[in-house]
Short mmCIF file of C-alpha atoms in Angstrom, two decimals:
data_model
loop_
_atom_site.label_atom_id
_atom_site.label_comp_id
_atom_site.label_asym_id
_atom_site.label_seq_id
_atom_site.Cartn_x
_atom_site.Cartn_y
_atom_site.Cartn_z
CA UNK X 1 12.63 127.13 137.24
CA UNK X 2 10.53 129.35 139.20
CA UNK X 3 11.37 132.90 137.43
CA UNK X 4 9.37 134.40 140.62
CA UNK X 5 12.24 134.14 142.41
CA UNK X 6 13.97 136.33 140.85
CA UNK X 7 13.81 139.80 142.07
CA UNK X 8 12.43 143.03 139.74
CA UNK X 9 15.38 144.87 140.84
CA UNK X 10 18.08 142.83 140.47
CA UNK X 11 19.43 144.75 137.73
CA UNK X 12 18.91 148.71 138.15
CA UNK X 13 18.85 151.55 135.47
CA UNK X 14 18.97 155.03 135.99
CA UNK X 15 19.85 158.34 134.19
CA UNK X 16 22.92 160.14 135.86
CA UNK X 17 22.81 163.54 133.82
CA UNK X 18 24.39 162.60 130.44
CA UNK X 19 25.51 159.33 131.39
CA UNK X 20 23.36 155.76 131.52
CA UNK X 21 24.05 153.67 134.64
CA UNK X 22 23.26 150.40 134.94
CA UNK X 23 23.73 148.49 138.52
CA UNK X 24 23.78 145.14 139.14
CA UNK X 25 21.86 144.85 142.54
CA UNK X 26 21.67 140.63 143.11
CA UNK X 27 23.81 141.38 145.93
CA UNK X 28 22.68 138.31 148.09
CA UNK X 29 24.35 136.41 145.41
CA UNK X 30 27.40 138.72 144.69
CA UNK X 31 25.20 139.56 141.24
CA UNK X 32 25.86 136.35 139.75
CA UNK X 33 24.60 136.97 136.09
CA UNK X 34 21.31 134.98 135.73
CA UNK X 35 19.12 134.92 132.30
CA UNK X 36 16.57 137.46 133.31
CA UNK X 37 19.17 140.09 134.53
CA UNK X 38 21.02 139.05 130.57
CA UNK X 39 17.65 140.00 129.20
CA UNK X 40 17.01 143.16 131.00
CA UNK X 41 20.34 144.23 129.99
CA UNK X 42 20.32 143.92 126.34
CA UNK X 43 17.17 145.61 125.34
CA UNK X 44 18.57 148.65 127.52
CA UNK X 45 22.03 148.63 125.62
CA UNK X 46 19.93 148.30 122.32
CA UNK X 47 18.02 151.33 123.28
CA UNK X 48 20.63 153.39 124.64
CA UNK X 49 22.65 153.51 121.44
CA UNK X 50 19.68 154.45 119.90
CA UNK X 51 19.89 157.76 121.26
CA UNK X 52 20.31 160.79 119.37
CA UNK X 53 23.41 161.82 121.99
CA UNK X 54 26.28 159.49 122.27
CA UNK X 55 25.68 158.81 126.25
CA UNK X 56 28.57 157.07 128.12
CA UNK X 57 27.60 154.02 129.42
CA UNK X 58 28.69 152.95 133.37
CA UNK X 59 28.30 149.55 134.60
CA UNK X 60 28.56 149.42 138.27
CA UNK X 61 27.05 147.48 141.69
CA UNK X 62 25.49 147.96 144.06
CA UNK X 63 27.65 146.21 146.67
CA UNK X 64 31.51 147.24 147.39
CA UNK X 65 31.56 143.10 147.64
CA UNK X 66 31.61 142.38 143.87
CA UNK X 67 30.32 143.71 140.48
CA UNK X 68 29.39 140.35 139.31
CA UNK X 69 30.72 136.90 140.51
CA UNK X 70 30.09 135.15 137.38
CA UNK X 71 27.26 133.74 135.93
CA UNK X 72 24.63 131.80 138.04
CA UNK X 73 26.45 128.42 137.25
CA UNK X 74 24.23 126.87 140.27
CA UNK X 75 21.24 127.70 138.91
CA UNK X 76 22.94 125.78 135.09
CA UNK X 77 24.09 122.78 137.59
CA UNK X 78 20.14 122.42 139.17
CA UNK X 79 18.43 122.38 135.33
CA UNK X 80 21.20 120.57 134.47
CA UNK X 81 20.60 117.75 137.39
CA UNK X 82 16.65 117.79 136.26
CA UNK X 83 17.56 116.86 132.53
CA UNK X 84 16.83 120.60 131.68
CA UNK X 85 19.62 121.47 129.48
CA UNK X 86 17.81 123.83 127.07
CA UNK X 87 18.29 126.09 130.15
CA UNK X 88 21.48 126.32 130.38
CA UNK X 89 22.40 126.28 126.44
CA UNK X 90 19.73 129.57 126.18
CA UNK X 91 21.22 131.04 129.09
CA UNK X 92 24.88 130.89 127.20
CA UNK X 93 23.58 131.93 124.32
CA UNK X 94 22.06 134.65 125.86
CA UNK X 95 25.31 135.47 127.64
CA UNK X 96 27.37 135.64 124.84
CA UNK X 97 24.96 137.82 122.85
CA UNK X 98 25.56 140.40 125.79
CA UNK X 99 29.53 140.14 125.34
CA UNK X 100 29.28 140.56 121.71
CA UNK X 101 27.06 143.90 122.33
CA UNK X 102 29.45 144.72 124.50
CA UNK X 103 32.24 144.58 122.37
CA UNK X 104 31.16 146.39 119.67
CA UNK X 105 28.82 148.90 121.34
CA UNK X 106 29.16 151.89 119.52
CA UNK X 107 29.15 154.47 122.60
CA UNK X 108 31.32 154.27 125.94
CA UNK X 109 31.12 151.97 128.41
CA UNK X 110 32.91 152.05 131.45
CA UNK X 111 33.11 148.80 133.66
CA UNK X 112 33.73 149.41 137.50
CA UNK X 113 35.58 146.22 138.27
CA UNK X 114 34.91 147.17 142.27
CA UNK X 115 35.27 143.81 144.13
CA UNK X 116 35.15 140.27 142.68
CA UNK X 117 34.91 139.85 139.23
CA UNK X 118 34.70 136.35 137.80
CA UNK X 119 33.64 134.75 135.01
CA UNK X 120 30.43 136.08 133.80
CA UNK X 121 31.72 139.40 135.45
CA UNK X 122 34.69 139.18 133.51
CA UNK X 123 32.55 138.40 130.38
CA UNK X 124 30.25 142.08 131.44
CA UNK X 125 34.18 144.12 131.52
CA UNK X 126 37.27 142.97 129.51
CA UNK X 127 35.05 143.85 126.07
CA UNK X 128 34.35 147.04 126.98
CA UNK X 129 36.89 149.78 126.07
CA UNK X 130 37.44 151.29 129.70
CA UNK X 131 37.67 148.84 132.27
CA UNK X 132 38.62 150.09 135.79
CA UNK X 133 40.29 148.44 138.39
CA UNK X 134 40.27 148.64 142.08
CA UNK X 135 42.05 147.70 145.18
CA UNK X 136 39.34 145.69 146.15
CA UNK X 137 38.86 144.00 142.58
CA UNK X 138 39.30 140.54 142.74
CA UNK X 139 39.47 139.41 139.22
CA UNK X 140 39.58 135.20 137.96
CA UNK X 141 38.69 132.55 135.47
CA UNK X 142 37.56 130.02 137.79
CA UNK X 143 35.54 127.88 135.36
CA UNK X 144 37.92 125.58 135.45
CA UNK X 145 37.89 124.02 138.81
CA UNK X 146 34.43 123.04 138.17
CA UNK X 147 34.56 121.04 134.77
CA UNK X 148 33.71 123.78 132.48
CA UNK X 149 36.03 126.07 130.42
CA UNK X 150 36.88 129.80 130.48
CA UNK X 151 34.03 131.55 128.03
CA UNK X 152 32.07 134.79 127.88
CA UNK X 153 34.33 135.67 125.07
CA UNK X 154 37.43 135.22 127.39
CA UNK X 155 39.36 133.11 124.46
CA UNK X 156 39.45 135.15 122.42
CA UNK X 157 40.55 138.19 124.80
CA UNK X 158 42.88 136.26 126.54
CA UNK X 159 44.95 135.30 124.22
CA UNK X 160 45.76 138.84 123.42
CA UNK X 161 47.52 139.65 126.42
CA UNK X 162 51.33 140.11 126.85
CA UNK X 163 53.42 137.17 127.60
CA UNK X 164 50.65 134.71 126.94
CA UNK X 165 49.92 135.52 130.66
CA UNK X 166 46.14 134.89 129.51
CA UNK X 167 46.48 131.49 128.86
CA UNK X 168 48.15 131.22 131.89
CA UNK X 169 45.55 133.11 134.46
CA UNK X 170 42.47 130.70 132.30
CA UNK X 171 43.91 127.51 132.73
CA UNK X 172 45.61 128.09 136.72
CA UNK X 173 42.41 130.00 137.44
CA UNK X 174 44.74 132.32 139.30
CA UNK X 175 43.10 135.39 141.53
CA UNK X 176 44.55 138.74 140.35
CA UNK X 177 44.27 141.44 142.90
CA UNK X 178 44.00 145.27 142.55
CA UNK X 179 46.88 146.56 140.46
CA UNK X 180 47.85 143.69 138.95
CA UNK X 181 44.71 143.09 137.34
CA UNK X 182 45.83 146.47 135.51
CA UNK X 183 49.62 145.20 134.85
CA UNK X 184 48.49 142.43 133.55
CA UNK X 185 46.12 143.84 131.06
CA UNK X 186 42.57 142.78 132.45
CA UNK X 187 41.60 146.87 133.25
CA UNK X 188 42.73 149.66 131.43
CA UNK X 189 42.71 151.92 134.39
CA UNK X 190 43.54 151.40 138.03
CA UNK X 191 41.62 153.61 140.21
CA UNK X 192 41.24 153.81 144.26
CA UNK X 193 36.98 152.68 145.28
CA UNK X 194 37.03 156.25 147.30
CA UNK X 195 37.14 158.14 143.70
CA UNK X 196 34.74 156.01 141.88
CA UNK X 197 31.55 158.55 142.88
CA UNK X 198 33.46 161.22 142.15
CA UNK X 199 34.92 159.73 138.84
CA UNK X 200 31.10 158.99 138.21
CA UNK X 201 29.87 162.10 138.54
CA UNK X 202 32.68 163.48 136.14
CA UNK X 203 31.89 161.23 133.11
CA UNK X 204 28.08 161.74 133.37
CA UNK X 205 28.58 165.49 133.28
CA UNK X 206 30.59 165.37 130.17
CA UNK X 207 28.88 166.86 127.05
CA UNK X 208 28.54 164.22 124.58
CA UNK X 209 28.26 165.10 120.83
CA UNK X 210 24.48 164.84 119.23
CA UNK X 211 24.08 161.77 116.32
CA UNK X 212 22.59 163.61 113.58
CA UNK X 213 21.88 160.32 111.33
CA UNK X 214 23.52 158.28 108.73
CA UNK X 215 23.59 161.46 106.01
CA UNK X 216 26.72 162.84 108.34
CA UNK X 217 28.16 159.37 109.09
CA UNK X 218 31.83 160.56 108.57
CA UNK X 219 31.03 163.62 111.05
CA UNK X 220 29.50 161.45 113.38
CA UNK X 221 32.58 159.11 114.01
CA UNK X 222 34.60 161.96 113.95
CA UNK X 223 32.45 163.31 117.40
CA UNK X 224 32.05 159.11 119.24
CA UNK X 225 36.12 158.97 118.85
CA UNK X 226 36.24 162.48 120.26
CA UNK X 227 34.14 161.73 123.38
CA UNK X 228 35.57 158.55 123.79
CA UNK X 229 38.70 160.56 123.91
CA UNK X 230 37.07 162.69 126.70
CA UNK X 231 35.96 159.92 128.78
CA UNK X 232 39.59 158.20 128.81
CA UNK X 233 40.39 162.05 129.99
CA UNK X 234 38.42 161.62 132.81
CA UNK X 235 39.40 157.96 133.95
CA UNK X 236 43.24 159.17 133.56
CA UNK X 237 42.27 162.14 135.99
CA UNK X 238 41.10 159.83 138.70
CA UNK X 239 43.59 156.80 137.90
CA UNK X 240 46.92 156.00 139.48
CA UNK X 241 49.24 156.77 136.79
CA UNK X 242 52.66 156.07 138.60
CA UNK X 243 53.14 152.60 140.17
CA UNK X 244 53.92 152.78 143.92
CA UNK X 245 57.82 152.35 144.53
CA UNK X 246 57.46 149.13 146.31
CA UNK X 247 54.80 147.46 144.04
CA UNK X 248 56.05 144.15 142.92
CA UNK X 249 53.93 141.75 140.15
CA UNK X 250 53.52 138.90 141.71
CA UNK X 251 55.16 137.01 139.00
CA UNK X 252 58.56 137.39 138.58
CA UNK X 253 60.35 137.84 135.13
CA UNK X 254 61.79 134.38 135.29
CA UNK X 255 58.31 132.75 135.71
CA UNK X 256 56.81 135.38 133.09
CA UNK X 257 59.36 134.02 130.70
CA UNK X 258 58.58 130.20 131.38
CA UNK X 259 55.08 131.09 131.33
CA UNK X 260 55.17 132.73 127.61
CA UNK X 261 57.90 129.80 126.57
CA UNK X 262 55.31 126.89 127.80
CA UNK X 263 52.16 128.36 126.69
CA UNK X 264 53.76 128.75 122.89
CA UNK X 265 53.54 124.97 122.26
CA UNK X 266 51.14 123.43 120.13
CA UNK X 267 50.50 120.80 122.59
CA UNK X 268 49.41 120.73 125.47
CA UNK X 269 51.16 117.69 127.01
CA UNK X 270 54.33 119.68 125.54
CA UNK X 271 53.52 122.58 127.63
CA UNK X 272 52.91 119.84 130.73
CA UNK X 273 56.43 119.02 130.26
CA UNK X 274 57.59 122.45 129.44
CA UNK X 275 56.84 123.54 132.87
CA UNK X 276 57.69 120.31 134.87
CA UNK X 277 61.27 120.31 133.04
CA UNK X 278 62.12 123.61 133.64
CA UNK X 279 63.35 121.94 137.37
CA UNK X 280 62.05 124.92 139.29
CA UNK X 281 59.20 125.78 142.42
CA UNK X 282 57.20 127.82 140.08
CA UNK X 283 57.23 125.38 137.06
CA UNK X 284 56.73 121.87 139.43
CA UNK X 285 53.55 124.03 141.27
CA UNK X 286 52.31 125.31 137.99
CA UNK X 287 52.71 121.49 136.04
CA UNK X 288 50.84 120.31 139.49
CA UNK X 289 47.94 122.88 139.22
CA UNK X 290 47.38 122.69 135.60
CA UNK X 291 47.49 118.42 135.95
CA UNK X 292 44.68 118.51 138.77
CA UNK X 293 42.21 120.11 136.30
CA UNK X 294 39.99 117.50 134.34
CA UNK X 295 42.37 116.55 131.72
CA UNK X 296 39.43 116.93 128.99
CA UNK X 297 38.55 120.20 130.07
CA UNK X 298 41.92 121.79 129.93
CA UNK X 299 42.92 120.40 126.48
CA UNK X 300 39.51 121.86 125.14
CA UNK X 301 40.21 124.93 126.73
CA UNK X 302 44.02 124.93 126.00
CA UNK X 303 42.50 124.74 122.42
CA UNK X 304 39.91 127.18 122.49
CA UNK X 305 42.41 129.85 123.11
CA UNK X 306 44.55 128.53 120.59
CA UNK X 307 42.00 129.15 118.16
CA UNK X 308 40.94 132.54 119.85
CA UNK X 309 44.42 133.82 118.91
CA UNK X 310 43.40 133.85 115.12
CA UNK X 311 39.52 133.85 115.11
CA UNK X 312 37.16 136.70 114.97
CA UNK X 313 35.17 137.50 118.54
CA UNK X 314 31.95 136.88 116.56
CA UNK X 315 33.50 133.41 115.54
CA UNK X 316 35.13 132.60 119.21
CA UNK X 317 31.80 132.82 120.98
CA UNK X 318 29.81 130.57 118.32
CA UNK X 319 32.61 128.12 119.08
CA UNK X 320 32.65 128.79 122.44
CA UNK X 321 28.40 128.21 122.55
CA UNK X 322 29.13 125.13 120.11
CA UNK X 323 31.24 123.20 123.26
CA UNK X 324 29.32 124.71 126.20
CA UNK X 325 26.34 123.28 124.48
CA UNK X 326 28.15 119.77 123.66
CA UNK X 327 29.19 119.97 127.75
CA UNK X 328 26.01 120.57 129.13
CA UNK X 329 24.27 117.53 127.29
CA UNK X 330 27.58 115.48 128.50
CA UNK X 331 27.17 116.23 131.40
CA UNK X 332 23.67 115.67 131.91
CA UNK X 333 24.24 112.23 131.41
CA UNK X 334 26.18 111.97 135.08
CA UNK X 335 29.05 113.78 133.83
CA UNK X 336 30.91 116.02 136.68
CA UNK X 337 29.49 119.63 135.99
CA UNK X 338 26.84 118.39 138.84
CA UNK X 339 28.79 118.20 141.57
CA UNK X 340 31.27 121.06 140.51
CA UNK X 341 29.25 123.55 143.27
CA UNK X 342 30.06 120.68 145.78
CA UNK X 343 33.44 119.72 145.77
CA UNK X 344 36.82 120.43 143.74
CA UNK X 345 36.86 118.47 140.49
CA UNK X 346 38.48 115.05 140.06
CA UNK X 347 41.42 113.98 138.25
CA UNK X 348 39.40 111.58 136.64
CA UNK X 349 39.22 111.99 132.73
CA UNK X 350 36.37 113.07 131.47
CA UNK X 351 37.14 112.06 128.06
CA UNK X 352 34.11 109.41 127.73
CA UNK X 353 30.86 111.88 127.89
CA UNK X 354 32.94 115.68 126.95
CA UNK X 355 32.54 116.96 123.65
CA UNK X 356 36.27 116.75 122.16
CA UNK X 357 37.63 119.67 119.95
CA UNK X 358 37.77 117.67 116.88
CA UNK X 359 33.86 116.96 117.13
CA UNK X 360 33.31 120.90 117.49
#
């Protein structure tokens, strides 16, 4: 790969006051997450909670279009197609290093889910303890219309949600707009885009407590859970606390309930037939949707969040880097991940060259 195309800026970091900003500026390709922006990022984070002053952390873009798209699964497909899969394995691993920094970062970090945010986006926002929503957010787990599986740390997050609606929004790869990215548990805050500046400008000017070193460790968690305290002060200031009297989730609480009732079997022909025999629209679409996907793919991911109900994060993503790496070689051997920029995936089982849960 020529790294020269790449450009220096593509990933922007400034000082706003108190607060660290970091902007994701590849806007020609709706910041898809390459590996260079994944390793500008990290050292940043690294550095920034270094800092004697517990900074907030904002992660923003530089386009009202998206925060991040995913990750640049075009560039995985071309190494990929030229037999260079140590690309694409480093860039996961890279990936997932980010979303387990993010996770656990020890200072705030707000994610400005402003526009589309996909996969890798999604991977950059749902670990982070504030995560703001939009009307313009358009928020998905498409990786599986293009033989690969929902990752970035998303089985083990998804999972966690109410009404096992995450299993649900992974496996349809269902679009979730505005709001009811925030209903459904995706954001933690739902905010209108003509507020975010101002709601910017708020959080940086916040005074956050000074780290005085590991001799006043109690004292010092005492201060980060105070200021994170402050900054969910702020975000409830600017957020839409009271749901507008019309606003309707776009599920209703029939489907909700044969959503949680299917997605509670073991297995995942069981849940096939859990939706197909519930002898309704919602349940014949959703069996038809879920049946179109590569049947290999879905039953590894189907698993993978079965696991990520019970594992740790730090465990989910070293499974989830085990079968992403186990794909990519698969695949490089003619397997479907080439032509998944190209055209919707097959029906046809992949089951001869994808790495099975029981080989994990």
């Amino acid at each position: 790969m020529a790294h020269g195309a790449y450009a220096a800026d593509d990933v922007l970091f400034t000082n706003k006051n108190m607060a660290r900003v970091i902007t994701l500026n590849r806007t020609e390709k709706l910041n898809s997450l390459n590996t260079l922006m994944v390793q500008k990022i990290i050292p940043r984070l690294t550095e920034y909670a270094k800092l004697d002053v517990c900074n907030a952390i904002i992660l923003n873009s530089s386009t009202p279009k998206a925060l991040c798209a995913g990750g640049d699964v075009a560039e995985c497909a071309r190494q990929v197609m030229a037999d260079n899969v140590q690309y694409a394995t480093d860039f996961f691993q890279k990936e997932y290093n980010l979303n387990f920094l993010i996770a656990t970062y020890s200072k705030p970090y707000v994610a400005l889910m402003d526009g589309i945010t996909m996969g890798g986006g999604v991977g950059l926002s749902v670990h982070a303890p504030f995560r703001v929503a939009t009307e313009n957010t358009k928020l998905a787990m498409p990786e599986m219309d293009i033989g690969f599986f929902p990752d970035v740390g998303t089985t083990f997050f998804l999972p966690r949600l109410d009404d096992n609606l995450g299993f649900y929004h992974a496996l349809t790869g269902e679009v979730l707009t505005g709001i009811d990215a925030y209903m459904a548990g995706f954001a933690t805050h739902y905010v209108p885009a003509e507020r975010l500046a101002q709601l910017q400008t708020r959080v940086s000017n916040l005074n956050p407590p000074v780290i005085n070193g590991a001799a006043n460790e109690a004292s010092n968690l005492r201060s980060q859970k105070d200021f994170f305290v402050q900054v969910n002060a702020v975000l409830d200031e600017f957020a839409v606390l009271k749901l507008p009297e019309n606003y309707q989730f776009p599920l209703s609480a029939d489907e909700i309930a044969l959503i949680n009732k299917s997605f509670s079997k073991s297995n995942f022909d069981d849940v096939l037939a859990s939706f197909k025999g519930a002898g309704t629209e919602f349940g014949q679409k959703t069996h038809d949707r879920l049946a179109a996907k590569s049947p290999t793919c879905v039953r590894v991911a189907f698993e993978l969040l079965k696991r990520g109900q019970k594992n740790s994060l730090r465990t989910q993503l070293e499974l989830e880097l085990t079968v992403a790496t186990n794909m990519m070689h698969a695949k490089a051997r003619g397997e479907r991940f080439r032509q998944g920029r190209k055209t919707q995936a097959s029906r046809q089982d992949q089951a001869a060259g994808l790495a099975r849960m029981e080989h994990v």
